[in-house]
Amino acid sequence: MRSATSVEIDPVFVERVVMEFARFGAWGATGVWRTVYSPEWVAAAKQYADWCAEAGLEVHKDAVGNVWGRLRGAEPGPSIVSGSHIDSQRPGGRYDGALGALAGLIAIRALSAQFGPPRRTLEAVALCEEEGSRFPTAQFWGSRAIVGRIAPGDAVATKGYEDETIADAMREVGLDPALIAEARRDDISDFIELHIEQGPILEQAGLPVAVVDAITGIRHLRVTLTGEANHAGAFPMDMRRDPMAGFAEIAAGVVNTAHRMGRPAVTTVGRVIAEPNFPAIVPHTVQFSVDARHPDPAQRDILYARHDALMREVAARRGLEIVIEQSLDHPPCLSDPGLVATFEKAARDQGIAFTTMPSGAGHDSQQMAEIAKVCMIFVRSKDGRSHTPEEFSSIPDIVEGVRVLAAGLHRLAY
Amino acid sequence: MRSATSVEIDPVFVERVVMEFARFGAWGATGVWRTVYSPEWVAAAKQYADWCAEAGLEVHKDAVGNVWGRLRGAEPGPSIVSGSHIDSQRPGGRYDGALGALAGLIAIRALSAQFGPPRRTLEAVALCEEEGSRFPTAQFWGSRAIVGRIAPGDAVATKGYEDETIADAMREVGLDPALIAEARRDDISDFIELHIEQGPILEQAGLPVAVVDAITGIRHLRVTLTGEANHAGAFPMDMRRDPMAGFAEIAAGVVNTAHRMGRPAVTTVGRVIAEPNFPAIVPHTVQFSVDARHPDPAQRDILYARHDALMREVAARRGLEIVIEQSLDHPPCLSDPGLVATFEKAARDQGIAFTTMPSGAGHDSQQMAEIAKVCMIFVRSKDGRSHTPEEFSSIPDIVEGVRVLAAGLHRLAY
């Protein structure tokens, strides 16, 4: 084992790039509204490319608009890459995504300055679209292009909230949708993504950073319970087939199931629509969502099976029709154990207190896992807030996160 | 006691007037869309007046448009009145309201033909507005005018779904809103309202009619639970303040409370609105309705108190803010025990099987109770359906109901 190497990260530079980058699409005092292929996004991508060039990296913009900055290694072979997305929610905050793109750049710049050319090639990347905040079905557009998960007709079929296609939006910023396949990479061995936690766990634990050992599995169900609409006064309780009563039992039950399983199981009923939705009529239909997540494949199966059994039991007992549609099913994405160990060691080497935890949200790393070993680093979020202008992480915490990232990259590439 | 008198009601005439009346505002094959002061309503009111005149009754249209048909009694004194409303839901069926207006007319017409002039004055009435289906806050408009519960500014302040005032709508059909107070009556001793059950109880019991001994008490609450919006993946269950989970516990709880108390307690959660209502976000707010009803004042108090305690306990335990607004509170309206006994006796005299039960829905009789003794007669509903074109009661059942009504009126007025 090599001895610990101290990696220096300049807090002043970190604060400058984070705050300057947040000006592209600035929304109110602290928010950002920067959707893919918008003028704000074009300006942000150009700024990222300029900073890469200033750091001495070879800059390349690929066929979908991902911006790459390369620090060539002395040895041939695949690249070690770090980055994240630079598009935002509408509006989101300064940190979701952007911080990871900047962290990759800051870390590689610092390594280059402090240790010179690496043995292995390092790359920073600003991915072009993760949120799907302009094109709701285009989630992970940038990382999907890299791993070859965009089919030939997708760009024309992918519509935005204002009915424009993503193909047209690409052309407007000088990209040719016919060339998307050229963004594919097969020469990346490792992808490390720094990101804000977007939850309260690090804050509660009093820790600045975490090494992420898995991205949770997630299933979205759209459930429709149908009973019989009746007069709220004239129809006795014992004769009703009330889908609201069934929904209430199910929603309480699935939430309790996840709660009892304990962290990191989570289940959310975020959406409910009753028909006809009048106070004095027993509804005939209640439609609702069930978002359930677990990063452990075996525990996930138990969580999902318990939900399904509960829903079907309640519906059958109450004489309700039930239709369960699965609108999303991402399996858990496990981080590479070797990378997890490397970044845990890097944090310890830098004397930075950390924990190891799964991510409850989805990230570009899930896509990158198709072609590379992946790992993530989380930085503490204030109040667990994200997807809002109030999202906040402190510069000292960010610096600790970038130090862990840089120290780990140093272990891998030098 | 007088001996039983057989009252004859002609089924052919009953079917003719029910079906002909349903043509005013006919909607599809079996529906009716006849809102107050609409052209369809004007035509129906005119038809009712014409039929009253044909039956030899003195016809009078009052200041709000209620149509009265009077069969003058030999003795002076207050009137015994029977009727109901002729406006409908949008769309409703042929029977809700209209059947009671027609039943009063048919019964008094038959009594006049069979027994001649009564000792006491009898009146049939077609009330102008009960549903609030055009002007949502104008419920019981016709009966409220009769009992003096319309304040001077109400007509101008009462707005329709299309933003017109009820004052303008009155003027368009030749009524002067300044004269509403003239509709007030102080010379009615008894009000008997025949109505379809709108529930499944008679059908389940295999009985054509019921004498109604109370109209249920009803309270509508609008409840707002506020917690904290959070990411459905990144926020652990044990740290959430999830108003959907609180709502689910409350909705399941209040429904179970009414169910366990047994008939005639009913509680309905018919309406729910979650914000922001996205599958992957723990909502920050869930707003919902609680409609709870009981015809017994003491049992009603227990039902309401249990609901209130449950809601506050769940909110406090889950760290949710709760705001409870009462949007409606009608106390139970007990039928006059003497009238209940009279109509029970009338049914027995006619050899008609019946039960005595409360009404779970509200009716004009609640208003009329302000100035008169009241009682209602229910006719069996198919499948308990109402407020829909599918609402149905058979002519034989209707004839039984009108026979009970007529026989009771005979006992009171002859």
PDB file of N, CA, C and O in Angstrom, chain B residues 51-95:
ATOM      1  N   TRP B  51    -101.617  20.868 -14.707  1.00  0.00           N
ATOM      2  CA  TRP B  51    -102.199  19.633 -14.145  1.00  0.00           C
ATOM      3  C   TRP B  51    -102.975  19.931 -12.847  1.00  0.00           C
ATOM      4  O   TRP B  51    -103.984  19.308 -12.570  1.00  0.00           O
ATOM      5  N   CYS B  52    -102.446  20.861 -12.036  1.00  0.00           N
ATOM      6  CA  CYS B  52    -103.188  21.266 -10.830  1.00  0.00           C
ATOM      7  C   CYS B  52    -104.560  21.820 -11.212  1.00  0.00           C
ATOM      8  O   CYS B  52    -105.598  21.466 -10.610  1.00  0.00           O
ATOM      9  N   ALA B  53    -104.553  22.694 -12.207  1.00  0.00           N
ATOM     10  CA  ALA B  53    -105.826  23.300 -12.639  1.00  0.00           C
ATOM     11  C   ALA B  53    -106.786  22.228 -13.153  1.00  0.00           C
ATOM     12  O   ALA B  53    -107.989  22.222 -12.820  1.00  0.00           O
ATOM     13  N   GLU B  54    -106.248  21.294 -13.961  1.00  0.00           N
ATOM     14  CA  GLU B  54    -107.088  20.199 -14.470  1.00  0.00           C
ATOM     15  C   GLU B  54    -107.685  19.370 -13.347  1.00  0.00           C
ATOM     16  O   GLU B  54    -108.776  18.803 -13.477  1.00  0.00           O
ATOM     17  N   ALA B  55    -106.953  19.263 -12.222  1.00  0.00           N
ATOM     18  CA  ALA B  55    -107.439  18.485 -11.076  1.00  0.00           C
ATOM     19  C   ALA B  55    -108.420  19.288 -10.229  1.00  0.00           C
ATOM     20  O   ALA B  55    -108.873  18.803  -9.184  1.00  0.00           O
ATOM     21  N   GLY B  56    -108.698  20.530 -10.647  1.00  0.00           N
ATOM     22  CA  GLY B  56    -109.652  21.349  -9.908  1.00  0.00           C
ATOM     23  C   GLY B  56    -109.040  22.093  -8.742  1.00  0.00           C
ATOM     24  O   GLY B  56    -109.767  22.573  -7.854  1.00  0.00           O
ATOM     25  N   LEU B  57    -107.722  22.199  -8.712  1.00  0.00           N
ATOM     26  CA  LEU B  57    -107.063  22.911  -7.607  1.00  0.00           C
ATOM     27  C   LEU B  57    -106.887  24.380  -7.974  1.00  0.00           C
ATOM     28  O   LEU B  57    -106.757  24.733  -9.150  1.00  0.00           O
ATOM     29  N   GLU B  58    -106.889  25.257  -6.960  1.00  0.00           N
ATOM     30  CA  GLU B  58    -106.583  26.680  -7.182  1.00  0.00           C
ATOM     31  C   GLU B  58    -105.064  26.796  -7.323  1.00  0.00           C
ATOM     32  O   GLU B  58    -104.320  26.403  -6.421  1.00  0.00           O
ATOM     33  N   VAL B  59    -104.636  27.373  -8.450  1.00  0.00           N
ATOM     34  CA  VAL B  59    -103.198  27.416  -8.738  1.00  0.00           C
ATOM     35  C   VAL B  59    -102.623  28.780  -8.371  1.00  0.00           C
ATOM     36  O   VAL B  59    -103.234  29.814  -8.643  1.00  0.00           O
ATOM     37  N   HIS B  60    -101.453  28.752  -7.787  1.00  0.00           N
ATOM     38  CA  HIS B  60    -100.772  29.997  -7.418  1.00  0.00           C
ATOM     39  C   HIS B  60     -99.261  29.789  -7.571  1.00  0.00           C
ATOM     40  O   HIS B  60     -98.712  28.800  -7.088  1.00  0.00           O
ATOM     41  N   LYS B  61     -98.614  30.720  -8.271  1.00  0.00           N
ATOM     42  CA  LYS B  61     -97.144  30.683  -8.346  1.00  0.00           C
ATOM     43  C   LYS B  61     -96.633  31.766  -7.414  1.00  0.00           C
ATOM     44  O   LYS B  61     -97.047  32.926  -7.518  1.00  0.00           O
ATOM     45  N   ASP B  62     -95.724  31.430  -6.505  1.00  0.00           N
ATOM     46  CA  ASP B  62     -95.298  32.437  -5.527  1.00  0.00           C
ATOM     47  C   ASP B  62     -94.095  33.224  -6.022  1.00  0.00           C
ATOM     48  O   ASP B  62     -93.646  33.070  -7.171  1.00  0.00           O
ATOM     49  N   ALA B  63     -93.554  34.075  -5.148  1.00  0.00           N
ATOM     50  CA  ALA B  63     -92.555  35.064  -5.560  1.00  0.00           C
ATOM     51  C   ALA B  63     -91.226  34.453  -5.992  1.00  0.00           C
ATOM     52  O   ALA B  63     -90.450  35.104  -6.696  1.00  0.00           O
ATOM     53  N   VAL B  64     -90.915  33.222  -5.582  1.00  0.00           N
ATOM     54  CA  VAL B  64     -89.665  32.596  -6.063  1.00  0.00           C
ATOM     55  C   VAL B  64     -89.916  31.556  -7.146  1.00  0.00           C
ATOM     56  O   VAL B  64     -88.980  30.999  -7.704  1.00  0.00           O
ATOM     57  N   GLY B  65     -91.215  31.273  -7.433  1.00  0.00           N
ATOM     58  CA  GLY B  65     -91.510  30.320  -8.501  1.00  0.00           C
ATOM     59  C   GLY B  65     -92.005  28.970  -8.016  1.00  0.00           C
ATOM     60  O   GLY B  65     -92.195  28.062  -8.831  1.00  0.00           O
ATOM     61  N   ASN B  66     -92.194  28.804  -6.716  1.00  0.00           N
ATOM     62  CA  ASN B  66     -92.864  27.589  -6.249  1.00  0.00           C
ATOM     63  C   ASN B  66     -94.292  27.602  -6.801  1.00  0.00           C
ATOM     64  O   ASN B  66     -94.955  28.635  -6.808  1.00  0.00           O
ATOM     65  N   VAL B  67     -94.775  26.440  -7.258  1.00  0.00           N
ATOM     66  CA  VAL B  67     -96.134  26.346  -7.804  1.00  0.00           C
ATOM     67  C   VAL B  67     -97.019  25.580  -6.816  1.00  0.00           C
ATOM     68  O   VAL B  67     -96.676  24.455  -6.419  1.00  0.00           O
ATOM     69  N   TRP B  68     -98.118  26.199  -6.426  1.00  0.00           N
ATOM     70  CA  TRP B  68     -99.023  25.642  -5.426  1.00  0.00           C
ATOM     71  C   TRP B  68    -100.375  25.299  -6.061  1.00  0.00           C
ATOM     72  O   TRP B  68    -100.888  26.059  -6.876  1.00  0.00           O
ATOM     73  N   GLY B  69    -100.931  24.163  -5.648  1.00  0.00           N
ATOM     74  CA  GLY B  69    -102.291  23.790  -6.068  1.00  0.00           C
ATOM     75  C   GLY B  69    -103.122  23.517  -4.814  1.00  0.00           C
ATOM     76  O   GLY B  69    -102.787  22.614  -4.046  1.00  0.00           O
ATOM     77  N   ARG B  70    -104.173  24.276  -4.611  1.00  0.00           N
ATOM     78  CA  ARG B  70    -104.902  24.224  -3.339  1.00  0.00           C
ATOM     79  C   ARG B  70    -106.280  23.587  -3.505  1.00  0.00           C
ATOM     80  O   ARG B  70    -107.039  23.943  -4.407  1.00  0.00           O
ATOM     81  N   LEU B  71    -106.580  22.645  -2.604  1.00  0.00           N
ATOM     82  CA  LEU B  71    -107.924  22.066  -2.508  1.00  0.00           C
ATOM     83  C   LEU B  71    -108.498  22.579  -1.182  1.00  0.00           C
ATOM     84  O   LEU B  71    -108.127  22.107  -0.111  1.00  0.00           O
ATOM     85  N   ARG B  72    -109.411  23.580  -1.303  1.00  0.00           N
ATOM     86  CA  ARG B  72    -109.848  24.299  -0.112  1.00  0.00           C
ATOM     87  C   ARG B  72    -110.702  23.395   0.785  1.00  0.00           C
ATOM     88  O   ARG B  72    -111.581  22.670   0.310  1.00  0.00           O
ATOM     89  N   GLY B  73    -110.425  23.453   2.088  1.00  0.00           N
ATOM     90  CA  GLY B  73    -111.186  22.657   3.042  1.00  0.00           C
ATOM     91  C   GLY B  73    -112.420  23.397   3.533  1.00  0.00           C
ATOM     92  O   GLY B  73    -112.504  24.633   3.427  1.00  0.00           O
ATOM     93  N   ALA B  74    -113.359  22.633   4.104  1.00  0.00           N
ATOM     94  CA  ALA B  74    -114.591  23.232   4.609  1.00  0.00           C
ATOM     95  C   ALA B  74    -114.334  24.107   5.837  1.00  0.00           C
ATOM     96  O   ALA B  74    -115.030  25.098   6.063  1.00  0.00           O
ATOM     97  N   GLU B  75    -113.338  23.711   6.629  1.00  0.00           N
ATOM     98  CA  GLU B  75    -113.028  24.476   7.838  1.00  0.00           C
ATOM     99  C   GLU B  75    -111.898  25.461   7.564  1.00  0.00           C
ATOM    100  O   GLU B  75    -111.033  25.189   6.739  1.00  0.00           O
ATOM    101  N   PRO B  76    -111.866  26.599   8.263  1.00  0.00           N
ATOM    102  CA  PRO B  76    -110.704  27.492   8.147  1.00  0.00           C
ATOM    103  C   PRO B  76    -109.501  26.864   8.854  1.00  0.00           C
ATOM    104  O   PRO B  76    -109.637  25.834   9.507  1.00  0.00           O
ATOM    105  N   GLY B  77    -108.353  27.489   8.713  1.00  0.00           N
ATOM    106  CA  GLY B  77    -107.166  27.000   9.414  1.00  0.00           C
ATOM    107  C   GLY B  77    -106.035  26.713   8.462  1.00  0.00           C
ATOM    108  O   GLY B  77    -106.187  26.833   7.234  1.00  0.00           O
ATOM    109  N   PRO B  78    -104.903  26.347   9.012  1.00  0.00           N
ATOM    110  CA  PRO B  78    -103.700  26.160   8.185  1.00  0.00           C
ATOM    111  C   PRO B  78    -103.813  24.954   7.252  1.00  0.00           C
ATOM    112  O   PRO B  78    -104.635  24.071   7.455  1.00  0.00           O
ATOM    113  N   SER B  79    -102.917  24.958   6.263  1.00  0.00           N
ATOM    114  CA  SER B  79    -102.951  23.913   5.227  1.00  0.00           C
ATOM    115  C   SER B  79    -102.090  22.715   5.588  1.00  0.00           C
ATOM    116  O   SER B  79    -101.092  22.831   6.319  1.00  0.00           O
ATOM    117  N   ILE B  80    -102.491  21.588   5.044  1.00  0.00           N
ATOM    118  CA  ILE B  80    -101.664  20.382   5.035  1.00  0.00           C
ATOM    119  C   ILE B  80    -101.082  20.299   3.624  1.00  0.00           C
ATOM    120  O   ILE B  80    -101.836  20.283   2.645  1.00  0.00           O
ATOM    121  N   VAL B  81     -99.740  20.270   3.534  1.00  0.00           N
ATOM    122  CA  VAL B  81     -99.078  20.428   2.233  1.00  0.00           C
ATOM    123  C   VAL B  81     -98.261  19.180   1.911  1.00  0.00           C
ATOM    124  O   VAL B  81     -97.637  18.587   2.804  1.00  0.00           O
ATOM    125  N   SER B  82     -98.265  18.799   0.644  1.00  0.00           N
ATOM    126  CA  SER B  82     -97.385  17.726   0.188  1.00  0.00           C
ATOM    127  C   SER B  82     -96.737  18.100  -1.129  1.00  0.00           C
ATOM    128  O   SER B  82     -97.396  18.582  -2.056  1.00  0.00           O
ATOM    129  N   GLY B  83     -95.437  17.886  -1.218  1.00  0.00           N
ATOM    130  CA  GLY B  83     -94.726  18.183  -2.454  1.00  0.00           C
ATOM    131  C   GLY B  83     -93.230  17.984  -2.290  1.00  0.00           C
ATOM    132  O   GLY B  83     -92.761  17.494  -1.259  1.00  0.00           O
ATOM    133  N   SER B  84     -92.512  18.378  -3.337  1.00  0.00           N
ATOM    134  CA  SER B  84     -91.049  18.322  -3.303  1.00  0.00           C
ATOM    135  C   SER B  84     -90.544  19.217  -4.443  1.00  0.00           C
ATOM    136  O   SER B  84     -91.318  19.971  -5.023  1.00  0.00           O
ATOM    137  N   HIS B  85     -89.271  19.094  -4.763  1.00  0.00           N
ATOM    138  CA  HIS B  85     -88.667  20.016  -5.743  1.00  0.00           C
ATOM    139  C   HIS B  85     -88.714  19.447  -7.158  1.00  0.00           C
ATOM    140  O   HIS B  85     -88.723  18.228  -7.344  1.00  0.00           O
ATOM    141  N   ILE B  86     -88.692  20.340  -8.149  1.00  0.00           N
ATOM    142  CA  ILE B  86     -88.732  19.878  -9.545  1.00  0.00           C
ATOM    143  C   ILE B  86     -87.456  20.217 -10.319  1.00  0.00           C
ATOM    144  O   ILE B  86     -87.368  19.943 -11.508  1.00  0.00           O
ATOM    145  N   ASP B  87     -86.463  20.815  -9.659  1.00  0.00           N
ATOM    146  CA  ASP B  87     -85.161  20.968 -10.314  1.00  0.00           C
ATOM    147  C   ASP B  87     -84.401  19.647 -10.171  1.00  0.00           C
ATOM    148  O   ASP B  87     -84.720  18.828  -9.310  1.00  0.00           O
ATOM    149  N   SER B  88     -83.397  19.462 -11.026  1.00  0.00           N
ATOM    150  CA  SER B  88     -82.660  18.187 -11.037  1.00  0.00           C
ATOM    151  C   SER B  88     -81.159  18.425 -10.915  1.00  0.00           C
ATOM    152  O   SER B  88     -80.675  19.546 -11.025  1.00  0.00           O
ATOM    153  N   GLN B  89     -80.438  17.324 -10.723  1.00  0.00           N
ATOM    154  CA  GLN B  89     -78.983  17.358 -10.894  1.00  0.00           C
ATOM    155  C   GLN B  89     -78.682  17.552 -12.381  1.00  0.00           C
ATOM    156  O   GLN B  89     -79.585  17.551 -13.209  1.00  0.00           O
ATOM    157  N   ARG B  90     -77.412  17.646 -12.712  1.00  0.00           N
ATOM    158  CA  ARG B  90     -77.019  17.952 -14.099  1.00  0.00           C
ATOM    159  C   ARG B  90     -76.070  16.889 -14.622  1.00  0.00           C
ATOM    160  O   ARG B  90     -74.859  17.135 -14.572  1.00  0.00           O
ATOM    161  N   PRO B  91     -76.509  15.806 -15.200  1.00  0.00           N
ATOM    162  CA  PRO B  91     -77.906  15.392 -15.236  1.00  0.00           C
ATOM    163  C   PRO B  91     -78.247  14.536 -14.027  1.00  0.00           C
ATOM    164  O   PRO B  91     -77.375  13.927 -13.418  1.00  0.00           O
ATOM    165  N   GLY B  92     -79.529  14.492 -13.709  1.00  0.00           N
ATOM    166  CA  GLY B  92     -80.034  13.551 -12.715  1.00  0.00           C
ATOM    167  C   GLY B  92     -81.007  12.608 -13.389  1.00  0.00           C
ATOM    168  O   GLY B  92     -80.992  12.447 -14.615  1.00  0.00           O
ATOM    169  N   GLY B  93     -81.878  12.007 -12.555  1.00  0.00           N
ATOM    170  CA  GLY B  93     -82.864  11.083 -13.108  1.00  0.00           C
ATOM    171  C   GLY B  93     -84.265  11.691 -13.086  1.00  0.00           C
ATOM    172  O   GLY B  93     -84.449  12.864 -12.801  1.00  0.00           O
ATOM    173  N   ARG B  94     -85.238  10.843 -13.373  1.00  0.00           N
ATOM    174  CA  ARG B  94     -86.625  11.294 -13.504  1.00  0.00           C
ATOM    175  C   ARG B  94     -87.329  11.464 -12.162  1.00  0.00           C
ATOM    176  O   ARG B  94     -88.405  12.054 -12.106  1.00  0.00           O
ATOM    177  N   TYR B  95     -86.763  10.900 -11.084  1.00  0.00           N
ATOM    178  CA  TYR B  95     -87.562  10.676  -9.869  1.00  0.00           C
ATOM    179  C   TYR B  95     -87.183  11.571  -8.694  1.00  0.00           C
ATOM    180  O   TYR B  95     -88.039  11.902  -7.876  1.00  0.00           O
TER     181      TYR B  95
END
